[in-house]
Each structure stands twice: as structure tokens, then as C-alpha cells.
Amino acid sequence: TSRVIEENNEDEISRIETMWDTDTYKGSGVILAQQTELALSYCTGDWCIYIQSDEVLHEESLPVIKSACQHYLNDTKIEGMTLDYVHIYGDYARYIAAKHFAYPREVRIVRRNVENLHSWRDAQSFRVIPNFDGINYAQKDGTRPLRVAVLERAKIFHYGWSRNPKAMVGKFNAFSSLYDSDFVPSEGVDYYDYGNLSFFPIYKNSQPSVMKQRIGSMDWNLLLRYQGAPPTNMKKVFGG
């Protein structure tokens, strides 16, 4: 990421380099919330929008978001806004439709000056956490969700489960270690098995235009399958 920013001379991007303290912030993915909150502390302006590195905001969402930010600017009852999610899975054609497995929407826009505003759990959302101890990002007792506006026509695409299966092995190991300090990385595995992709519906609407080249260059078709058993890590999708 740093190299791409430097090569393209992206002056509008402020880069914050940090060391991840996985000893203090261990388990449940809370290190992700801590790093998100660090980035939030550098933000300015009235509204802040949060996008993770495997997410892409659809360009058609931009006017919707801008209009909402202007509309709710002086309505302090609104502390944040939710965006609708499209979770692309396996190849770039399929998506996860089960709402009880993959969150259908999440808070991704927050009013910067909300008192006691904190990133929550594994940085999936934001909550108001009074008397925060600076460590327990997973706490729920004594906290409350933000008062939000729902932006139904603003979509954010999640591509974390749609990448080269060989790269997914490393991602799965690294990601799992953030949630379980006793996790033992998989060894001797050449590529990640997405399972039978025919269980997943095809996404028929447009995806973000900036993804066109990446989608067109997909070269891992031979590592995918469309028959046999569904993914073992998604039992909730199929009622198991």
C-alpha cells in the first residue's frame, strides 16, 4: 500500500505508520478496532467514512452519501449512517446472500465529535462506550449503538472472500491469529477451498468501476469448484 501511494504521488492521502501491539490487544480481533480508532483520531471535518482495505465503495454511492451528510449535518440526533453491503465470494460473480451470516449493512459513516465514540469489537462497527479503558473494545455492557440513518442506496462491496485461493491461505492464517492467540497456522496447504460455489447466487448488478481491471484479470478458475460439498466454514448459510 505504501509503495502504491508513493508511486502515484497521492498527496491527498495521509499515511499513518504504526506497530501493532498484539500483546495488549489480543483475541477477538480487537487490534483491528484499536488501529481503526487511531486512524479516527487523525480525522478532521464533520463526518468520517470508514473503509477497510478489502472494501470498495461503489461510485454510485457517492452522491447519496454526500447528500445525506449535508442533510443531517445539523441534526445532531443522527450520530452515524449505515451502508448496505455486498459480500462477493469465491469468484467475482458470486455473493453471500444469507443475512444472518454476512452483515447486510453496517455503520461506516460517523459524526466525528460524538462523545465517547469508539470503534467496536473487531472494527466491524462503532458504539458509544462511556468510561472506556482503552483496551476492551469488545465490551457491550454499559454501551449503546449509535443513532443512525440508513442509506439504502449506498453500497459498499466487500472482497475479502474473493481473491486468489493461494493468497487466501496466508490471509486465513494471519486473520485467524488475531482472533485466537492459540491458533496454529495451516501448513502444507497449497490453496484455500472456497467450497461449491454453485450454492451462492450470482450478483447481477454493477460492481465498482475501479474493480473492472482486477475482475478481468482473475486467473484462478482452475482452483475453484462448482460441485460437491459447500464451504465448511459457512454452516449458517446453509442451515447446518
Phi, psi and omega in degrees: 000314180300319181296318180297318179297316181294317182293328181263003177050051182281085184293338182281352182259125175262122183261129179246114181266130183223164170252128182282120180271081183282356174280317178283316183252085184236147179081149175062011178072018186292341176299330179292322177292319180298318179290324176297317180294326176298315178297319180299327181293341179269351185285154175232177179091182184275319182241148176235134177249137187245121179230126178279166188291344177253021180241149178224128178276128179291137183298333178289348179279338188300310179296329178295315181293315181299316180297318181293320179296323177289319183295320185262008186306315183259004177265086187290353174293333178270114184259346181193180179219147177258149174245146176284145183249142169238113182264098178287140186225135173076269171265184182272007182260332186264159175214162181270116185264345184288113184292333182276356175254308181251121184305127182285335177205158180206158179289117179230358174233129181229149173282125191296325188265020176294127182293136179062030177284130180217149169295152189230143179057241180259037179070022177287328185212191177229149177217164171270118183236094178293150177054041182295136183273359177083000183232313188276079180285349182268357184293147178237325179299133178079005178250173176212151176288162178286153171276116191235159168258141181263117179262091187288339182259013178249113186248141174237133184259131181255118183249016182297336179252026178218087178204173181308125182303333178290322177288332182294333178299312179295320179296316181298318180294313182295317182293317182296327181293338178285339183259334182222110182294342179263006182297135178256116183301146177288134178237150179074016179257121184282321181205158182277136179266111180286348183088186181287106185288346179291347176288343185258140179288158178272134178277117189261349179272178183285148173254167182306136184297332181291348179268356186303312182294318180295317179297319180292338182263008180302128185228028182242027180303325183290346180262007180251157177223152183233028176210168180089203187285152175287173179301138181285340183265010182230049182298327182295331180295324187250013175078018181278000000 
